[in-house]
Coordinates of C-alpha atoms in Angstrom, one line a residue:
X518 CA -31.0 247.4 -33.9
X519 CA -31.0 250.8 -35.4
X520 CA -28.6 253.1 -37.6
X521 CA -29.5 256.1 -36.8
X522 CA -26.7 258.6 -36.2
X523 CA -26.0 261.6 -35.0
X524 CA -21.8 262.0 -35.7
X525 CA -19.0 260.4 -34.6
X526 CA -18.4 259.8 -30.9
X527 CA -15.1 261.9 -29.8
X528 CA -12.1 260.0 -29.9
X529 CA -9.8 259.4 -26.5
X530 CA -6.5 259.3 -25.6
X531 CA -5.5 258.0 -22.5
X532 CA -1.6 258.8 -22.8
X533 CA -2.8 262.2 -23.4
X534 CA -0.6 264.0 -20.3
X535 CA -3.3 265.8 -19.2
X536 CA -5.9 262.7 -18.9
X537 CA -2.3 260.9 -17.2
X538 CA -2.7 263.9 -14.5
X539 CA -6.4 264.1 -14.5
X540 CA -8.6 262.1 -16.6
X541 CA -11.8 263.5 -14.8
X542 CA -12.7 266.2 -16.2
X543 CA -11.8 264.6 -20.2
X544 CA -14.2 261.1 -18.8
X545 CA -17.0 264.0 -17.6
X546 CA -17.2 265.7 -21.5
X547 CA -17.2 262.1 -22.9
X548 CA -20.1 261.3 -20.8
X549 CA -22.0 264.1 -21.3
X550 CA -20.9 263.6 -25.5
X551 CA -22.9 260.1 -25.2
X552 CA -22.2 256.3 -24.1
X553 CA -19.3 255.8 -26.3
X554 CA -15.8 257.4 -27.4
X555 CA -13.5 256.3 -30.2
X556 CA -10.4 254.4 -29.1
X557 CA -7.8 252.7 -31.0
X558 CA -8.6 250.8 -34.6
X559 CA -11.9 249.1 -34.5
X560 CA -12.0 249.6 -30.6
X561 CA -14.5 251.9 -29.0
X562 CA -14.9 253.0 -25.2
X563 CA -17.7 252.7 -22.8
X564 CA -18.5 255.8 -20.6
X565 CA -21.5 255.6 -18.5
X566 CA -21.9 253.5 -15.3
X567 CA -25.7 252.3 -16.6
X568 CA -23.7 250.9 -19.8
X569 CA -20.5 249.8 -18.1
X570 CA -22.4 248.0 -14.9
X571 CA -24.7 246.1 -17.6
X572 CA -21.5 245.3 -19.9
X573 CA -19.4 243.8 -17.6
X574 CA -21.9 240.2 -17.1
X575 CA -22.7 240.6 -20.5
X576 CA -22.2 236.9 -22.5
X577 CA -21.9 239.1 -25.5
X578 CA -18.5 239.9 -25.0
X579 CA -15.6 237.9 -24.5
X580 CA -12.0 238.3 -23.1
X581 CA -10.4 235.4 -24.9
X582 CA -8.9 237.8 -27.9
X583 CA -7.4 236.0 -31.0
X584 CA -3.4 235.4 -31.3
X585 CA -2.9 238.3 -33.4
X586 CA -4.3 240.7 -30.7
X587 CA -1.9 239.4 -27.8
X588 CA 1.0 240.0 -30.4
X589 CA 0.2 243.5 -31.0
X590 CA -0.4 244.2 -27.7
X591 CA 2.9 242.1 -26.4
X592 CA 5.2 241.4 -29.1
X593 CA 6.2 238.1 -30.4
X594 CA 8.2 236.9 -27.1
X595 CA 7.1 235.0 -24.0
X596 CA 5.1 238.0 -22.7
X597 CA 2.0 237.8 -26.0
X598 CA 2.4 234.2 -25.8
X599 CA 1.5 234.2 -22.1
X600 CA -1.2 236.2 -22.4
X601 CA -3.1 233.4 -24.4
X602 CA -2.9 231.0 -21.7
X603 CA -4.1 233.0 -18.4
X604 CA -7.3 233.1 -16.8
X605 CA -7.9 236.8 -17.9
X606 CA -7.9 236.6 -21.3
X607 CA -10.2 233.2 -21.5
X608 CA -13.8 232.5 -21.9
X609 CA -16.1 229.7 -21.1
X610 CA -16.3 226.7 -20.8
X611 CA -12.1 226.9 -19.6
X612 CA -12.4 230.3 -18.1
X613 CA -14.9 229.0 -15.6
X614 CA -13.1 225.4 -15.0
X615 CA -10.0 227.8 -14.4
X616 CA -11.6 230.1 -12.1
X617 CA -13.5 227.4 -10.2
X618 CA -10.2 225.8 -9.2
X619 CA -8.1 229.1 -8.4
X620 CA -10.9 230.3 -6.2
X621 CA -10.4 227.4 -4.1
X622 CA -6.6 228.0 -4.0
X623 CA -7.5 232.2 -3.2
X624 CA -9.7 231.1 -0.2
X625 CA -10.8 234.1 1.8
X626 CA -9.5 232.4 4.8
X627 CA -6.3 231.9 3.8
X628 CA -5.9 235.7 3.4
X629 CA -7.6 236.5 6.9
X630 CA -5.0 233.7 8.6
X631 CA -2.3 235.9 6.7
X632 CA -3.5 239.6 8.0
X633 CA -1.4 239.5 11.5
X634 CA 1.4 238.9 9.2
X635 CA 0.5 241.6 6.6
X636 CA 0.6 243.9 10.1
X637 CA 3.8 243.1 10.9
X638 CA 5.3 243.6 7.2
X639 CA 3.5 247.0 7.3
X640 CA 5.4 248.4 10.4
X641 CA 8.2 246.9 9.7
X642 CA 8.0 248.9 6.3
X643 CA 7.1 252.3 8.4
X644 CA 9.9 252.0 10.6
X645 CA 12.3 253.9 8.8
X646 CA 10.2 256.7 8.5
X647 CA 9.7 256.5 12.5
X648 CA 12.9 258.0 12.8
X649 CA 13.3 260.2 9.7
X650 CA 10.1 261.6 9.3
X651 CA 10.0 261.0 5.4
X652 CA 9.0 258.3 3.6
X653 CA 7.4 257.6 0.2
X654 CA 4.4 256.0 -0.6
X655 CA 4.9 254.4 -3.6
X656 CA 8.5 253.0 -3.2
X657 CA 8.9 252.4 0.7
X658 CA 5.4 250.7 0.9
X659 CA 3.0 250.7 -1.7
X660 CA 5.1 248.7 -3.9
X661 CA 7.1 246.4 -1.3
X662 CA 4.3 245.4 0.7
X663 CA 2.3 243.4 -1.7
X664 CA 5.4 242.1 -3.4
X665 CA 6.1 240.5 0.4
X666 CA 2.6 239.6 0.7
X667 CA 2.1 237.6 -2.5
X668 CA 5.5 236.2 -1.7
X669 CA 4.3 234.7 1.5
X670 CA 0.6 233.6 0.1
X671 CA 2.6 231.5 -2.5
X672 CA 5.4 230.1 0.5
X673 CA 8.4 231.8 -1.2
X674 CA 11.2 232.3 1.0
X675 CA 11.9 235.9 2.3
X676 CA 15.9 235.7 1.1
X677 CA 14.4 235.4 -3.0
X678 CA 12.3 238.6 -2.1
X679 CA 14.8 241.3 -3.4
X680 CA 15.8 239.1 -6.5
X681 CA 12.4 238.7 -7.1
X682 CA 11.4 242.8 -6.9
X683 CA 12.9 243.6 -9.9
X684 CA 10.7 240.9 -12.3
X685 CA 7.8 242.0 -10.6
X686 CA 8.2 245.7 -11.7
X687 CA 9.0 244.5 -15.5
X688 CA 5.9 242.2 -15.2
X689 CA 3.7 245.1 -15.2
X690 CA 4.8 246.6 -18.1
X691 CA 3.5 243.1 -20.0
X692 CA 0.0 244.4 -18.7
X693 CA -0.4 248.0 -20.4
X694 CA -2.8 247.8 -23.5
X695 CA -0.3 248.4 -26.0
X696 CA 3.3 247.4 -24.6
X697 CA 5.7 250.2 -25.8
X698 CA 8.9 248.8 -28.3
X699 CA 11.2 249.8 -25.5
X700 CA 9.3 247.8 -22.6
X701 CA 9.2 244.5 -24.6
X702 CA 11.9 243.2 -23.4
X703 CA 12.2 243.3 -20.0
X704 CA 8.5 242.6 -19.8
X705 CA 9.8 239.2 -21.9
X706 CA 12.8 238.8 -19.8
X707 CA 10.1 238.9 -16.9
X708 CA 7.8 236.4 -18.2
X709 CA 10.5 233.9 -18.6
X710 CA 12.3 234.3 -15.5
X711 CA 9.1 234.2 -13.2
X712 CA 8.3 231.0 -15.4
X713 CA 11.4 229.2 -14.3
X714 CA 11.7 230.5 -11.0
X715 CA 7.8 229.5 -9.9
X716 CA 8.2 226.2 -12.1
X717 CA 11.3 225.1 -9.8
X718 CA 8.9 225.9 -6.7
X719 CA 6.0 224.1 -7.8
X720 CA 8.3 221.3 -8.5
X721 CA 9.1 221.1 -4.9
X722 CA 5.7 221.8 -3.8
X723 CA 4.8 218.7 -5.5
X724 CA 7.3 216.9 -3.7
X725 CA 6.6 218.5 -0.1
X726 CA 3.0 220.4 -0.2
X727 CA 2.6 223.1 2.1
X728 CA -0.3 225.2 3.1
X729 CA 0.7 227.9 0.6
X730 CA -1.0 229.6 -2.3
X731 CA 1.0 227.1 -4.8
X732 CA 0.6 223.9 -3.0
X733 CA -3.4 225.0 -2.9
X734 CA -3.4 225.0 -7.0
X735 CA -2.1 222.1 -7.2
X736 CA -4.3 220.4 -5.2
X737 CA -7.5 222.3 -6.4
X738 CA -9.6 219.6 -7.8
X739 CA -13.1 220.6 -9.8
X740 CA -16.1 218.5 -8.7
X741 CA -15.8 216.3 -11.8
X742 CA -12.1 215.4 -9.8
X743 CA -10.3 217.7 -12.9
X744 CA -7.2 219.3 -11.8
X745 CA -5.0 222.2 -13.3
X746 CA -2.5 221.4 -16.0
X747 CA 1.2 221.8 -15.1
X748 CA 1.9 224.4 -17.7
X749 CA -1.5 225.6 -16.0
X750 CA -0.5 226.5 -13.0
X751 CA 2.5 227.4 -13.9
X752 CA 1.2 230.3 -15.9
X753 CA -1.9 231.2 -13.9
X754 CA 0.6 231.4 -11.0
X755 CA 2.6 233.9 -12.3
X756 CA -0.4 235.7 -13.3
X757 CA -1.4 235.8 -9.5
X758 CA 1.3 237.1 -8.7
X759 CA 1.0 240.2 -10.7
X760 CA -2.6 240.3 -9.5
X761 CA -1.6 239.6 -6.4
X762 CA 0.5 243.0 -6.3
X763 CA 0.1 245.1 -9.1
X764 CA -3.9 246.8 -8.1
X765 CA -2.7 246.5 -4.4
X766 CA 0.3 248.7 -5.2
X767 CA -1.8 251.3 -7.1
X768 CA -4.9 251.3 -4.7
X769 CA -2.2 252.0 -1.6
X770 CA -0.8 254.5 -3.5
X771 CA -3.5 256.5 -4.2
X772 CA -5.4 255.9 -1.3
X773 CA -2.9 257.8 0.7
X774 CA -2.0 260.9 -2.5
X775 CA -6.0 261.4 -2.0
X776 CA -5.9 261.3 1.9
X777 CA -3.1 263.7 1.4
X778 CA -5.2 265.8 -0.9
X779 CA -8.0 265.9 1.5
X780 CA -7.4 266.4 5.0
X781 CA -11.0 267.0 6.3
X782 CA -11.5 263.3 5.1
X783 CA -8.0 262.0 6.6
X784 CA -9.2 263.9 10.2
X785 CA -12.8 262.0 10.0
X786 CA -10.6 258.8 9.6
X787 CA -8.7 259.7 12.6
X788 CA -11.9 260.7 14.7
X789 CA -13.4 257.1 13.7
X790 CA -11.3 254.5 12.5
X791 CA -14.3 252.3 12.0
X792 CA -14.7 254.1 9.1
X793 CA -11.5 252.6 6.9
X794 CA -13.2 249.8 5.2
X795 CA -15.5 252.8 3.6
X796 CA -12.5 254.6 2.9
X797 CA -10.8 251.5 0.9
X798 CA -14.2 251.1 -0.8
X799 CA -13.6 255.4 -1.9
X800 CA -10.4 254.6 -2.7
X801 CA -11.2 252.8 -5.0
X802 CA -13.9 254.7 -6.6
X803 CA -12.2 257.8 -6.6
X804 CA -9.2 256.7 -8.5
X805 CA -9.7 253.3 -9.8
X806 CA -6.4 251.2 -9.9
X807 CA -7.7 250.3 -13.0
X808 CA -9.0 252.5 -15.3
X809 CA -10.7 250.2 -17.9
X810 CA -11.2 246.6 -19.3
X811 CA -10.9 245.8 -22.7
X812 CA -13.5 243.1 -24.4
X813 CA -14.1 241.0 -27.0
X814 CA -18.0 241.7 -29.0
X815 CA -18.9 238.3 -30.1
X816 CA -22.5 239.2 -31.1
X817 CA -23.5 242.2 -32.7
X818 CA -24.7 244.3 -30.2
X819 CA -26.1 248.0 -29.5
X820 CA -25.0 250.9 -27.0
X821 CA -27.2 254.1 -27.9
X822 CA -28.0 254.9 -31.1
X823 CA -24.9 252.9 -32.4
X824 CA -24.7 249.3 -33.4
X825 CA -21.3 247.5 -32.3
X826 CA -20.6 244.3 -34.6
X827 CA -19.2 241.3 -33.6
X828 CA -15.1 241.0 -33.9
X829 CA -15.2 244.9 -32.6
X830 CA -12.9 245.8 -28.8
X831 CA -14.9 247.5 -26.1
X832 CA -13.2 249.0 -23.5
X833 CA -15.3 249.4 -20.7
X834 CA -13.9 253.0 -18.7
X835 CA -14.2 251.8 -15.4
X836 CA -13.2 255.2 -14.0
X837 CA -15.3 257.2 -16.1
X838 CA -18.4 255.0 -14.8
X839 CA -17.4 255.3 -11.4
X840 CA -17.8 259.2 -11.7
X841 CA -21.0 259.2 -13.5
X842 CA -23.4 261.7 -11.7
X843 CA -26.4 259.4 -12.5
X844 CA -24.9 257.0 -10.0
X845 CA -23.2 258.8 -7.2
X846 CA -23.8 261.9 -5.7
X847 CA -21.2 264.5 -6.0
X848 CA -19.0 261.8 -7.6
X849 CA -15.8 264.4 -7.7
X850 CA -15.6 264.9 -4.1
X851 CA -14.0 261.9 -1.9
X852 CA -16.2 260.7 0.6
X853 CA -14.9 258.7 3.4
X854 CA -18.4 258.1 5.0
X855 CA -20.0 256.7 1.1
X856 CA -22.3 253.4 1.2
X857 CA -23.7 252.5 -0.2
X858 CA -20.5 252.3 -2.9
X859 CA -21.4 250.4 -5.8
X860 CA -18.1 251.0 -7.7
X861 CA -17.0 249.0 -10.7
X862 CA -13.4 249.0 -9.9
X863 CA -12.6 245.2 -9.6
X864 CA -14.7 244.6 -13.0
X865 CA -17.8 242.5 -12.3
X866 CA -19.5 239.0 -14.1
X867 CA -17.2 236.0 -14.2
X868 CA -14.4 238.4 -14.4
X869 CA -14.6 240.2 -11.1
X870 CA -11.3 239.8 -9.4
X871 CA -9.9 237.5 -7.6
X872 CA -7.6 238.9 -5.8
X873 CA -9.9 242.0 -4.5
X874 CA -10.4 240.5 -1.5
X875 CA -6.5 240.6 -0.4
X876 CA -6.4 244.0 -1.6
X877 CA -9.0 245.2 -0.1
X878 CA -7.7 243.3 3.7
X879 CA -3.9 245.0 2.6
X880 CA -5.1 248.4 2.0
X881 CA -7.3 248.2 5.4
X882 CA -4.4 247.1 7.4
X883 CA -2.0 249.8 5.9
X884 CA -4.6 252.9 6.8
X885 CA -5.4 251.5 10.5
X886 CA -1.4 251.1 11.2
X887 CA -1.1 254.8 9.6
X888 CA -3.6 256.0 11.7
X889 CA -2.1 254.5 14.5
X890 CA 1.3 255.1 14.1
X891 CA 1.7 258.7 13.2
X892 CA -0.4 261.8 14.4
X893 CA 0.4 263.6 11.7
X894 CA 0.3 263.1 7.7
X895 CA 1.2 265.8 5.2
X896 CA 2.4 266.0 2.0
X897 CA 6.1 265.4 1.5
X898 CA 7.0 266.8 -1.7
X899 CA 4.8 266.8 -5.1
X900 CA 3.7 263.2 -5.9
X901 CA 4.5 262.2 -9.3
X902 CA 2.3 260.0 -11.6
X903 CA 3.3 257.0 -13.8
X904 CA 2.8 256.8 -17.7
X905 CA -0.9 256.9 -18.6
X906 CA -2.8 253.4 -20.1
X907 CA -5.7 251.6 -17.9
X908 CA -3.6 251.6 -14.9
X909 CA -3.7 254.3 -12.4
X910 CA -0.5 254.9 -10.5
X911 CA 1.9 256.9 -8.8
X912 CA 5.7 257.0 -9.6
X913 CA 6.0 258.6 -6.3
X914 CA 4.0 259.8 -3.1
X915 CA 6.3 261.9 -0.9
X916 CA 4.9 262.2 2.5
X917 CA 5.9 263.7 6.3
X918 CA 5.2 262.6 9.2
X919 CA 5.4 263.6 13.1
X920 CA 8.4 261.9 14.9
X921 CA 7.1 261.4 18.1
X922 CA 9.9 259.5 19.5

């Protein structure tokens, strides 16, 4: 280990409003300033793909963060105290005992059985705008669709779906890094209610399994023939759910903004559809639904010249490493036609998401019935972003389309 130094790193603001409209161009001058930036207290920011790829399988650091740090981030209410008891936010040995039995419950082939489905949900969604012309991204599919789609991977009924829409918008304000006074309580209110209203299905579930997402947790078994607590599932299922949504909603979103914003790429999608799974894959590098991880350091540990000691937060910029020049070529320009694609946009290590699979299989299915439904695709209006944090969104996508009748 060394102490050399050669000044403080810069510090970085991600609610700054111009990172919120562009954070490029600030994540390029924090690269080229060295492998870290300063963050909030005792919390320092990774910003090179060579760093961030290496970090994010590194034992070193943890994601199960002490009581104290869920509080700050969430407040006293349900919301920090659920934070404590998720799959994120815990380490091994009950991370991977966690993980092991969810994975069996978020088989790949339960999504693939589900896609015809997700195709009908999608044109049903894009009807509307069949006969108006008009429709917008973000709040006529990007946000309903995987709000349905989680709905039917866990078997709840269609009728709960708009009572249900409302919670699920609150939930994600339990996930920013710092959870603003004024969100606290609905993101609480949200928390308690999804609690109670998945508890009362997982009840029933126990009485009459299905072949649903919930029935599947509770019948995960681990080879050793352990099974998932019922406080467990209870609160690992509402967690899937926000996964299960929340990155969906934001990689729809903007995947289309930037399809918008480049029409030479949306035209080589039209020439050769084959070429959407790429697209999903640019998608997400290009504008990573989210925008960085935060971790634990529990061993001393250095990143250039700089020692990082143990009890310190990392927060690995996983869209500042996915435009590092050192990795991909002209890493500002979207690229339908990229592969290989080795973004870092679903984290990596024992961490990498689980739901990236049925993101990945929604956002597909949305571009292909785009494609195919509508000759034409323009920009609607100016698209609007969302508040700033790790997560990359849109509070609106306005787009226009070609009524053909």
């Amino acid at each position: 280990m060394t102490s050399a130094r050669t000044g403080m790193p810069p510090r970085f603001d991600a609610r700054d409003p111009a990172v919120v409209a562009d954070p490029y161009p600030t994540y390029r001058a924090l690269r080229e300033a060295g492998p870290l930036c300063r963050m909030g207290p005792g919390s320092w920011g990774v910003t090179r793909y060579a760093d961030v790829s290496r970090l994010v399988r590194d034992p070193r650091l943890g994601s199960e963060f002490p009581t104290d740090y869920h509080r700050m981030s969430a407040g006293d209410g349900p919301a920090g105290a659920f934070f404590g008891r998720i799959i994120l936010y815990r380490d091994p040995p009950e991370h991977g005992r966690l993980r092991r039995l969810m994975a069996k419950a978020f088989s790949p082939a339960l999504v693939r059985r589900l896609r015809p489905t997700i195709e009908s949900m999608v044109t049903e969604l894009l009807a509307p705008a069949a006969r108006t012309g008009r429709f917008d991204a973000v709040s006529d599919l990007a946000f309903p669709l995987p709000v349905m789609v989680v709905c039917a991977l866990m078997g709840i009924p269609p009728a709960d779906h708009d009572r249900i829409r409302p919670y699920a918008l609150d939930l994600s304000k339990a996930f920013a890094a710092i959870v603003p006074d004024e969100d606290r309580p609905a993101a609480d209110r949200a928390v308690e209610w999804l609690r109670g209203y998945l508890g009362e299905i997982l009840d029933r579930r126990r009485a009459e399994p299905g072949d649903d997402l919930l029935s599947r947790m509770l019948a995960a078994t681990d080879d050793d023939g352990a099974v998932l607590g019922p406080d467990e599932i209870v609160d690992n299922a509402v967690f899937a759910f926000f996964a299960g949504f929340e990155t969906t909603t934001n990689l729809i979103a903007t995947g289309i903004a930037a399809l918008l914003d480049h029409p030479d790429q949306l035209a080589l999608l039209r020439t050769d559809p084959t070429l959407v799974p790429r697209a999903v894959e640019e998608f997400l590098r290009y504008d990573a639904p989210i925008q960085g991880v935060a971790r634990l350091v529990r061993e001393d540990l250095d990143i250039g010249d700089r020692t990082i000691r143990a009890g310190r937060v990392l927060i690995l910029l996983l869209g500042s490493a996915n435009h590092d020049p050192e990795q991909f070529a002209e890493p500002d320009r979207l690229d339908v036609t990229r592969d290989p694609n080795p973004h870092l946009s679903f984290g990596g290590g024992i961490h990498h998401c689980l739901g990236a699979y049925l993101a990945r299989v929604e956002a597909q299915v949305t571009v292909e019935t785009l494609l195919r439904r509508f000759p034409t695709l323009a920009p609607g209006g100016p698209a609007r972003r969302q508040t700033g944090g790790t997560l990359r969104s849109y509070a609106s996508v306005p787009v226009a389309v070609e009524v053909t009748g």
